[in-house]
PDB file of C-alpha atoms and ligand atoms in Angstrom:
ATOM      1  CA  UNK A 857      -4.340  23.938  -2.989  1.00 93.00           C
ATOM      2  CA  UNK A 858      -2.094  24.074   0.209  1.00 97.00           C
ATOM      3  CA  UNK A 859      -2.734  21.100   2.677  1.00 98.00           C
ATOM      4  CA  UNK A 860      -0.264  20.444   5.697  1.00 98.00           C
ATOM      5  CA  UNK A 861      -1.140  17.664   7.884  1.00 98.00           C
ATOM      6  CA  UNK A 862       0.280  18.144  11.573  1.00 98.00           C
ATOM      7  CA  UNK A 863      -0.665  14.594  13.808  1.00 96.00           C
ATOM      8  CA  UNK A 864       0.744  13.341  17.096  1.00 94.00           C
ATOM      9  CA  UNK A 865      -0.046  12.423  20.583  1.00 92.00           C
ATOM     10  CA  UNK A 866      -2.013  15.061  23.264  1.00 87.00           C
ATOM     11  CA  UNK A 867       0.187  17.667  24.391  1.00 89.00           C
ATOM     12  CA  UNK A 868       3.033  17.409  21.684  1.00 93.00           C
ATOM     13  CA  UNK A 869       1.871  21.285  20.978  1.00 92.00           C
ATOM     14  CA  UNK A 870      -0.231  20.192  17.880  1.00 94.00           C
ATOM     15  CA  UNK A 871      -2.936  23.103  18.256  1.00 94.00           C
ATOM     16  CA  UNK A 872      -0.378  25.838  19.095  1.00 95.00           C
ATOM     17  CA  UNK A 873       1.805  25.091  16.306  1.00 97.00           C
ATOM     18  CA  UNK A 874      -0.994  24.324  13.967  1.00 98.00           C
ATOM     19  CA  UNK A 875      -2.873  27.287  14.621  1.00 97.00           C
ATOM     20  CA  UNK A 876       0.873  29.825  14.616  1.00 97.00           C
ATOM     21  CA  UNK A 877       1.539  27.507  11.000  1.00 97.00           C
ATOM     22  CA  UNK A 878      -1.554  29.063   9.363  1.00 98.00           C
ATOM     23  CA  UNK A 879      -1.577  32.469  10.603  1.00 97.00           C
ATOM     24  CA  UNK A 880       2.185  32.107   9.316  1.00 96.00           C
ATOM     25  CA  UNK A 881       1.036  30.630   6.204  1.00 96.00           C
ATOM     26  CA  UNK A 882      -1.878  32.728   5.479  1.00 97.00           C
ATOM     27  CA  UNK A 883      -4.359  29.363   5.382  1.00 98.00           C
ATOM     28  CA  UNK A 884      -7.465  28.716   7.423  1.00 98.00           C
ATOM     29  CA  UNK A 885      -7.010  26.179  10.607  1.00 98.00           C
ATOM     30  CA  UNK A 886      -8.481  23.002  11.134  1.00 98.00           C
ATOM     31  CA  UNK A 887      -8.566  21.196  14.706  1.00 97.00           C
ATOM     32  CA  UNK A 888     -10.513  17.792  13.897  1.00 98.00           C
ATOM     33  CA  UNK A 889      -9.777  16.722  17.250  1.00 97.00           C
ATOM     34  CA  UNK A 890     -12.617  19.202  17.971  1.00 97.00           C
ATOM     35  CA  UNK A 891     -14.899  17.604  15.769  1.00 98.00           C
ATOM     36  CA  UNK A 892     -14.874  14.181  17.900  1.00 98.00           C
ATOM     37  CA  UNK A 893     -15.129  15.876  21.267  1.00 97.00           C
ATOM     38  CA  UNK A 894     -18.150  17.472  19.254  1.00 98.00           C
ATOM     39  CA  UNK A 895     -19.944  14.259  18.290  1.00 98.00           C
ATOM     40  CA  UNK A 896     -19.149  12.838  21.661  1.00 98.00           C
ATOM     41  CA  UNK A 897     -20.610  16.088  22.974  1.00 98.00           C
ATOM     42  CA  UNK A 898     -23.605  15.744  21.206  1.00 98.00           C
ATOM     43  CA  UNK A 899     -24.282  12.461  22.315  1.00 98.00           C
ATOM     44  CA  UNK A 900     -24.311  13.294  25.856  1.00 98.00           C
ATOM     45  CA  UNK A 901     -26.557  15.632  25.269  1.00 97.00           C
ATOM     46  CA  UNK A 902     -29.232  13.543  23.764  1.00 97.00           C
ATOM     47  CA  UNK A 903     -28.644  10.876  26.559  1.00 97.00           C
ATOM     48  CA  UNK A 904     -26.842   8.608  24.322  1.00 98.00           C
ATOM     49  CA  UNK A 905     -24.086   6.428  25.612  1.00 98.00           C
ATOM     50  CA  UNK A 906     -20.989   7.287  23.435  1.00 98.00           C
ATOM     51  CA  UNK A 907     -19.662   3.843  24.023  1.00 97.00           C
ATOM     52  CA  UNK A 908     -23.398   2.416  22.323  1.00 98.00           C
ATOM     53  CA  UNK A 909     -21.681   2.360  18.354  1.00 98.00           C
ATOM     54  CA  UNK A 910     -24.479   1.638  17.154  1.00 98.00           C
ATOM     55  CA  UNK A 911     -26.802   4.535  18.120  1.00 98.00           C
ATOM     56  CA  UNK A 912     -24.141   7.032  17.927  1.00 98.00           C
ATOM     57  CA  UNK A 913     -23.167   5.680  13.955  1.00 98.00           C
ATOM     58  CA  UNK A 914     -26.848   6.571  13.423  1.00 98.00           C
ATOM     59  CA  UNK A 915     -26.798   9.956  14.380  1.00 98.00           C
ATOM     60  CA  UNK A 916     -23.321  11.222  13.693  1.00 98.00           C
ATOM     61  CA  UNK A 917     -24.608  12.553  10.107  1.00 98.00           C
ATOM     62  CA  UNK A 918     -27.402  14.694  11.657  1.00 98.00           C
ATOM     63  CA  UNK A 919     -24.729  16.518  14.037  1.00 98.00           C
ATOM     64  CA  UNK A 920     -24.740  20.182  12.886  1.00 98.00           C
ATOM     65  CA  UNK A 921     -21.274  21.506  14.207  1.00 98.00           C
ATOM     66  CA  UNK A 922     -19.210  24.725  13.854  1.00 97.00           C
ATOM     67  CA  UNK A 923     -15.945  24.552  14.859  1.00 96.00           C
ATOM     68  CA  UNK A 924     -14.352  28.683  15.449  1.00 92.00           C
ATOM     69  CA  UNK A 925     -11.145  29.981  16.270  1.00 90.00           C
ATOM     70  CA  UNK A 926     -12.536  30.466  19.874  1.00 91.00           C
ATOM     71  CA  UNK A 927     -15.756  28.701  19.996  1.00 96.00           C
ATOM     72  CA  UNK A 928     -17.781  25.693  19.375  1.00 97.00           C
ATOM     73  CA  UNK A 929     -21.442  25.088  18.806  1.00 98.00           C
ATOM     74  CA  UNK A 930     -23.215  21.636  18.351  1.00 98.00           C
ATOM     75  CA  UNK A 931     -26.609  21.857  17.245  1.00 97.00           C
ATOM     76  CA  UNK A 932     -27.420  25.432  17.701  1.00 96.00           C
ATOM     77  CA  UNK A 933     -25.736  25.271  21.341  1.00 97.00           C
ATOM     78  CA  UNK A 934     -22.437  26.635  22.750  1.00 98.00           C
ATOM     79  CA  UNK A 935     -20.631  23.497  23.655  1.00 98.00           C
ATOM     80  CA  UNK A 936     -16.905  25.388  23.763  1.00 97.00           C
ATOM     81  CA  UNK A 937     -16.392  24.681  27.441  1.00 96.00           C
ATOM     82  CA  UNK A 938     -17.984  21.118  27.823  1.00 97.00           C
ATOM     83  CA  UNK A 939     -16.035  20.175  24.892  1.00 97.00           C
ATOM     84  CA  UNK A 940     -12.433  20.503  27.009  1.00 92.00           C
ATOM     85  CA  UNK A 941     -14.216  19.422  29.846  1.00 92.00           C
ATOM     86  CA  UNK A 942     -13.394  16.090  31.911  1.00 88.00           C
ATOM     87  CA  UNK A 943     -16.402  14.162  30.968  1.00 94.00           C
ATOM     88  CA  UNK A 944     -15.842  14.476  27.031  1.00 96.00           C
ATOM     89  CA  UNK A 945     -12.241  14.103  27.162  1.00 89.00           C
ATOM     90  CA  UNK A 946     -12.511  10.854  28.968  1.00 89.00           C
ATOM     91  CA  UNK A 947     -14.964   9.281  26.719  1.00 95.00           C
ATOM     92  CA  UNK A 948     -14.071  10.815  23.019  1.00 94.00           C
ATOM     93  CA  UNK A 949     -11.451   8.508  22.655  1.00 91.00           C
ATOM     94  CA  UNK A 950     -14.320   5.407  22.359  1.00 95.00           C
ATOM     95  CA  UNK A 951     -16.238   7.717  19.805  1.00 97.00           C
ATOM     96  CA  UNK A 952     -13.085   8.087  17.991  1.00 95.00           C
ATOM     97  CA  UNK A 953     -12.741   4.502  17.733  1.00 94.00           C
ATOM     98  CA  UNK A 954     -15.949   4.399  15.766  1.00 97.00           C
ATOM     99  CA  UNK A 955     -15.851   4.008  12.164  1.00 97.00           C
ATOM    100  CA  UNK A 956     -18.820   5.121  11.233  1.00 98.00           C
ATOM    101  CA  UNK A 957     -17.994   8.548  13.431  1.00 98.00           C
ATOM    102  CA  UNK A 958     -14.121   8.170  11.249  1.00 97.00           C
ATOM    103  CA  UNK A 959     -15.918   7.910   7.978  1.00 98.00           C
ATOM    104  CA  UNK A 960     -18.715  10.670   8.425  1.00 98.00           C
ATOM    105  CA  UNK A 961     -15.276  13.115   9.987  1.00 98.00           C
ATOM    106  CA  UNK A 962     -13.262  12.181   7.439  1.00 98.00           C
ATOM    107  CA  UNK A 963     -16.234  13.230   4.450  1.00 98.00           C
ATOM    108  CA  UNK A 964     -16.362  16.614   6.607  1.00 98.00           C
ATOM    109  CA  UNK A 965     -12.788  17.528   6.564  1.00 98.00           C
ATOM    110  CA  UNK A 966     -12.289  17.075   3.145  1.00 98.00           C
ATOM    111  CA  UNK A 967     -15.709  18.764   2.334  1.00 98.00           C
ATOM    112  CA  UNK A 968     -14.102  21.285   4.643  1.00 98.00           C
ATOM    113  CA  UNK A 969     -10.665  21.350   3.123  1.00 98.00           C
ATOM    114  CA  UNK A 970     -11.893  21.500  -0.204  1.00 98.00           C
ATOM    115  CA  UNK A 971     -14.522  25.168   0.217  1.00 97.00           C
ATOM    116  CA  UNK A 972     -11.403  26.817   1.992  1.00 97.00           C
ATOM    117  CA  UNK A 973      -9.439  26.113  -0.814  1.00 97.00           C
ATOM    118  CA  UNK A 974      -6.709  24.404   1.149  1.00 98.00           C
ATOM    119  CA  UNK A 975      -5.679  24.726   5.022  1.00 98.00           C
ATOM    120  CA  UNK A 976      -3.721  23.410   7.950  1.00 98.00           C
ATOM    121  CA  UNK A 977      -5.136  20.505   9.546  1.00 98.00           C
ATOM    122  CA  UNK A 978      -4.849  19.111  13.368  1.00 97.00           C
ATOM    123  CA  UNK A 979      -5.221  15.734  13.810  1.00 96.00           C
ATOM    124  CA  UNK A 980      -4.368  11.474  14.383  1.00 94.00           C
ATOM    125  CA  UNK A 981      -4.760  10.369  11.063  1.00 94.00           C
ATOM    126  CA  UNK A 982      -4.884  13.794   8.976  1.00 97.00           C
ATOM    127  CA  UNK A 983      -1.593  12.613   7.036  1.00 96.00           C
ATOM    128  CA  UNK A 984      -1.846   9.130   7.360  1.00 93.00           C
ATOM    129  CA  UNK A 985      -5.965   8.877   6.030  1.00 95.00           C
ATOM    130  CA  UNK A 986      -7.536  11.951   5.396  1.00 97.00           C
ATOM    131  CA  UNK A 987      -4.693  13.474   3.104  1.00 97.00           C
ATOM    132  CA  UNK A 988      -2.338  11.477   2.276  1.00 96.00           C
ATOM    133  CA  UNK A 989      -1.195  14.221  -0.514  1.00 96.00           C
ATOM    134  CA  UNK A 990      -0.784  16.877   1.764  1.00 97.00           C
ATOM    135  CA  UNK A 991       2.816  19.047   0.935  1.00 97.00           C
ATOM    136  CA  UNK A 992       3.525  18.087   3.811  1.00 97.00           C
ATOM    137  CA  UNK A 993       2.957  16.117   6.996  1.00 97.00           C
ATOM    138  CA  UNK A 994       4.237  17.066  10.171  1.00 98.00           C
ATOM    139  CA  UNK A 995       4.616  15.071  13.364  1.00 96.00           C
ATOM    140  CA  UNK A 996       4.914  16.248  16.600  1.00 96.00           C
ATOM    141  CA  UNK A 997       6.499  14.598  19.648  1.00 94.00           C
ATOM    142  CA  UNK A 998       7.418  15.257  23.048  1.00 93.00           C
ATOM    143  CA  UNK A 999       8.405  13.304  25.929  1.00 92.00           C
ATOM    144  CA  UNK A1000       5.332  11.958  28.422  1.00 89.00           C
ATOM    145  CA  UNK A1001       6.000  14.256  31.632  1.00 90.00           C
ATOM    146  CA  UNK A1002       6.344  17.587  29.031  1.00 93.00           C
ATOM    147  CA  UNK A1003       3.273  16.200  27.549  1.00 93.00           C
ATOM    148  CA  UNK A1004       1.299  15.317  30.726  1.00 91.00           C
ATOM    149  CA  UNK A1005       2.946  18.858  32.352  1.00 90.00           C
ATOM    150  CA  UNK A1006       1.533  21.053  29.429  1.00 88.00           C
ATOM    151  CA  UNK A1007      -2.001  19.700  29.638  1.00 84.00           C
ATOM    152  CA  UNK A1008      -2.082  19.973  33.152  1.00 84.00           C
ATOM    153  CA  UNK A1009      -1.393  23.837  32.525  1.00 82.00           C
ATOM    154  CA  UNK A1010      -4.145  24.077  29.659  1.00 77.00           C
ATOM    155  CA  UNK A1011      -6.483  21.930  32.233  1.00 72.00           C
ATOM    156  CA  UNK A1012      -6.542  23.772  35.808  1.00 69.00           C
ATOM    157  CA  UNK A1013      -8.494  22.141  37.614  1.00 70.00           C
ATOM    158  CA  UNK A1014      -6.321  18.766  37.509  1.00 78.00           C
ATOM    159  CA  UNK A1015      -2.907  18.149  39.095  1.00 85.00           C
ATOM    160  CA  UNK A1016      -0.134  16.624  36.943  1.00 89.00           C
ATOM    161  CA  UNK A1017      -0.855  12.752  37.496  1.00 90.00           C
ATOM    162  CA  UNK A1018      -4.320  13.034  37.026  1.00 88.00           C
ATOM    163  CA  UNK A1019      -3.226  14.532  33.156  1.00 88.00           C
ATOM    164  CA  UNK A1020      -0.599  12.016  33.007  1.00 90.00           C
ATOM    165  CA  UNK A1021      -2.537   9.099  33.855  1.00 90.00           C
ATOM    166  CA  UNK A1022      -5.211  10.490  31.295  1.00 86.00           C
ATOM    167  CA  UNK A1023      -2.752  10.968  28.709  1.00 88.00           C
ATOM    168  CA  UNK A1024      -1.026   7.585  28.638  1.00 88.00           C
ATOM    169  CA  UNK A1025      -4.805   5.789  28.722  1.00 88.00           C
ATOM    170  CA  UNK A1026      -5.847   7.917  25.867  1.00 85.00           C
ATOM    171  CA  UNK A1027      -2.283   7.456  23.551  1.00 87.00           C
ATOM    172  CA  UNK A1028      -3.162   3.557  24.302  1.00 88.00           C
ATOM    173  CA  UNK A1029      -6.476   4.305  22.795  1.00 87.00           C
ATOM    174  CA  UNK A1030      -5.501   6.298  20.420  1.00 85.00           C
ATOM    175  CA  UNK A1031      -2.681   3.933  19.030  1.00 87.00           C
ATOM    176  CA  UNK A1032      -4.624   0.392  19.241  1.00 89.00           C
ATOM    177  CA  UNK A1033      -7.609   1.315  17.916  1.00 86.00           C
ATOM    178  CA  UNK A1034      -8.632  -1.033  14.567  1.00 88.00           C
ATOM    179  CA  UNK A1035     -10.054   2.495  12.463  1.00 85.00           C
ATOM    180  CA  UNK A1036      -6.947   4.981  11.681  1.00 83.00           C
ATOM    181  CA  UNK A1037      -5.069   4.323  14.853  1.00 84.00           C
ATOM    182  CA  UNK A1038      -2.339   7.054  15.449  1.00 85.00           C
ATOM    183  CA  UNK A1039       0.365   6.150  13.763  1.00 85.00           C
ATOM    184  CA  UNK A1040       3.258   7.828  11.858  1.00 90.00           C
ATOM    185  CA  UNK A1041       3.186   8.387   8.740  1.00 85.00           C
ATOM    186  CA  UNK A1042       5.814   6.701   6.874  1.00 87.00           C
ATOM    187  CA  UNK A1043       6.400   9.811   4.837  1.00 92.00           C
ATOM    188  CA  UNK A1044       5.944  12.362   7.762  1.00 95.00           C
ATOM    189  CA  UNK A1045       8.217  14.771   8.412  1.00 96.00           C
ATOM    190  CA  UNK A1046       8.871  14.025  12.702  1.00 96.00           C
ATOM    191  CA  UNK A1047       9.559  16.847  15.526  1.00 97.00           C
ATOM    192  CA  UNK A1048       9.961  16.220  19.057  1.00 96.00           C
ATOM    193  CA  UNK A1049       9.155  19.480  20.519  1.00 96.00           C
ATOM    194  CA  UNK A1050       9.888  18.550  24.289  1.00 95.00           C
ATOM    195  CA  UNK A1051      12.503  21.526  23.907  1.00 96.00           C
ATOM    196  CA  UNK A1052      11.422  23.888  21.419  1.00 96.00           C
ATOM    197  CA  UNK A1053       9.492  27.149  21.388  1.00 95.00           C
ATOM    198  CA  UNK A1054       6.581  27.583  19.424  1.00 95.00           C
ATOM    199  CA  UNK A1055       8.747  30.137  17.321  1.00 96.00           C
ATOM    200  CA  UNK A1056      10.946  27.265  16.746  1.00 97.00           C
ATOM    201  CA  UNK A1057       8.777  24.838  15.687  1.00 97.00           C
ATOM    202  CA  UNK A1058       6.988  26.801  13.041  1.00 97.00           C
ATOM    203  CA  UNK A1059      10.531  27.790  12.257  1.00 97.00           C
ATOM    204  CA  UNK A1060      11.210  24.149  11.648  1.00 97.00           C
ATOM    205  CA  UNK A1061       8.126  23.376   9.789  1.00 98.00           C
ATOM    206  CA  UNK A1062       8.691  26.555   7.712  1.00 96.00           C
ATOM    207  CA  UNK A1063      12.215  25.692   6.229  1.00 97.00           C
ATOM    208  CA  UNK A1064      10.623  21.912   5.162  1.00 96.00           C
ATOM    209  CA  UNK A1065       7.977  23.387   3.274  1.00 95.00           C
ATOM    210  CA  UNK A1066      10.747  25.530   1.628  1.00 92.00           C
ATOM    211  CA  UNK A1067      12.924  22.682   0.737  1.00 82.00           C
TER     212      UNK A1067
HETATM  213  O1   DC B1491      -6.589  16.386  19.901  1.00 76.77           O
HETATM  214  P1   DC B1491      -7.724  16.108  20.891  1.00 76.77           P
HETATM  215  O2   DC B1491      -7.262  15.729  22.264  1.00 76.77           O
HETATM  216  O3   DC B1491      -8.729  17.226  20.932  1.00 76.77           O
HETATM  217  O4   DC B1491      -8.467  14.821  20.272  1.00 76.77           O
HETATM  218  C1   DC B1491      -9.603  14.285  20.880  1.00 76.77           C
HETATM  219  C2   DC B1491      -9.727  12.806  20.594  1.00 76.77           C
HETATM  220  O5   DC B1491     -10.046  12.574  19.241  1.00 76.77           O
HETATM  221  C3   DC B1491      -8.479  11.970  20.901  1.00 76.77           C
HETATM  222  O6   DC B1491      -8.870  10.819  21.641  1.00 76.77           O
HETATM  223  C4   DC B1491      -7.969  11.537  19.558  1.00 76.77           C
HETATM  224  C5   DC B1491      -9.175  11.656  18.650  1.00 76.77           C
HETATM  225  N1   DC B1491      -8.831  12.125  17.308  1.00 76.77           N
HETATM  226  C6   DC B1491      -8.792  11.193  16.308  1.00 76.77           C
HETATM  227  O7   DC B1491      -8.995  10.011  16.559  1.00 76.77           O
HETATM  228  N2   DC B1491      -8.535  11.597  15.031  1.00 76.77           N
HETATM  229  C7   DC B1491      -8.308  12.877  14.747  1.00 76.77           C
HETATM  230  N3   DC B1491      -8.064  13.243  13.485  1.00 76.77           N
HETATM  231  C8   DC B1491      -8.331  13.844  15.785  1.00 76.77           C
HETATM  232  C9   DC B1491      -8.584  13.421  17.066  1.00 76.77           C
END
């Protein structure tokens, strides 16, 4: 079964790469960063606090969730455009800090992994925790201003400091939580895309799976 992890920071190209990787490869794509703006949807939705552990813990494993190529539904509803939206994004990163949420995720992906018979899979901690046997482990870098300036293209409706403010909060997050913090994996096999095409990248990735 074919596994490659990609991890790294918002806006090092993670879901363009990931996604051109498995068309290239032939495997089915995984964004798991999806899955936590899910749950953090979900708890908005039932008027649940996402920062209240506790309460979200106890409902993470009832969260139906289907995770497309171009769509998302939690619970029966279409949640694809909240999901990107400003009020998940600011407050997934305190759901992702949730073990609990981590453990529940990580039981999913692998359940996930294991009826697609392998894939390539987007994440923080996808080398690192959830497969630490993947072939291979990829992660992407890129400077903070390409980072900050590529979200701000994805995101229209907020200018470039906004993004980069957001950004640098959420790598803090992201690196210092206690659960799986973002880290690299001492194995992984490191890109910093700031000036490479997509082409180029999957280009990269392509001749380390080779060698
Ligand atoms: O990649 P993204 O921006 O959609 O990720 C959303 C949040 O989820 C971000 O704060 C990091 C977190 N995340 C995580 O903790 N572990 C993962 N495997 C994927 C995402």
């Amino acid at each position: 079964m074919r596994i490659i992890a990609i991890d790294g920071p918002a806006g090092s190209g993670k879901s363009t790469v990931a996604r051109a990787l498995a068309v290239y490869l032939g495997l089915d794509y995984l964004d798991t960063g999806a899955m936590y703006r899910c749950v953090t949807f979900a708890a908005m939705r039932r008027g649940i606090d996402p920062a209240d552990a506790d309460v979200v813990a106890r409902i993470v494993g009832d969260i139906v969730m289907e995770i497309g190529l171009q769509a998302a539904t939690v619970d029966g509803v279409d949640a694809t455009i909240e999901i990107r939206g400003t009020e998940v994004s600011r407050a997934v990163s305190v759901v992702a800090s949730n073990p609990v949420v981590r453990a529940e995720m990580v039981r999913r992906q692998r359940e996930w992994v294991g009826s697609h018979g392998g894939g390539v899979v987007e994440g923080r901690d996808i080398g690192s925790v959830v497969f630490p046997d993947a072939e291979l482990k990829v992660y992407l870098t890129a400077d903070p201003e390409v980072r900050a300036e590529r979200r701000s293209k994805e995101v229209s409706d907020l200018d470039y400091e906004t993004v980069a403010v957001d950004i640098a909060r959420r790598d803090a997050l992201d690196q210092s939580r206690e659960t799986s913090p973002l880290v690299v994996a001492g194995d992984a096999f490191v890109v910093d895309t700031s000036s490479l095409s997509v082409e180029e990248i999957v280009a990269i990735i392509a001749r380390a799976l080779d060698d």
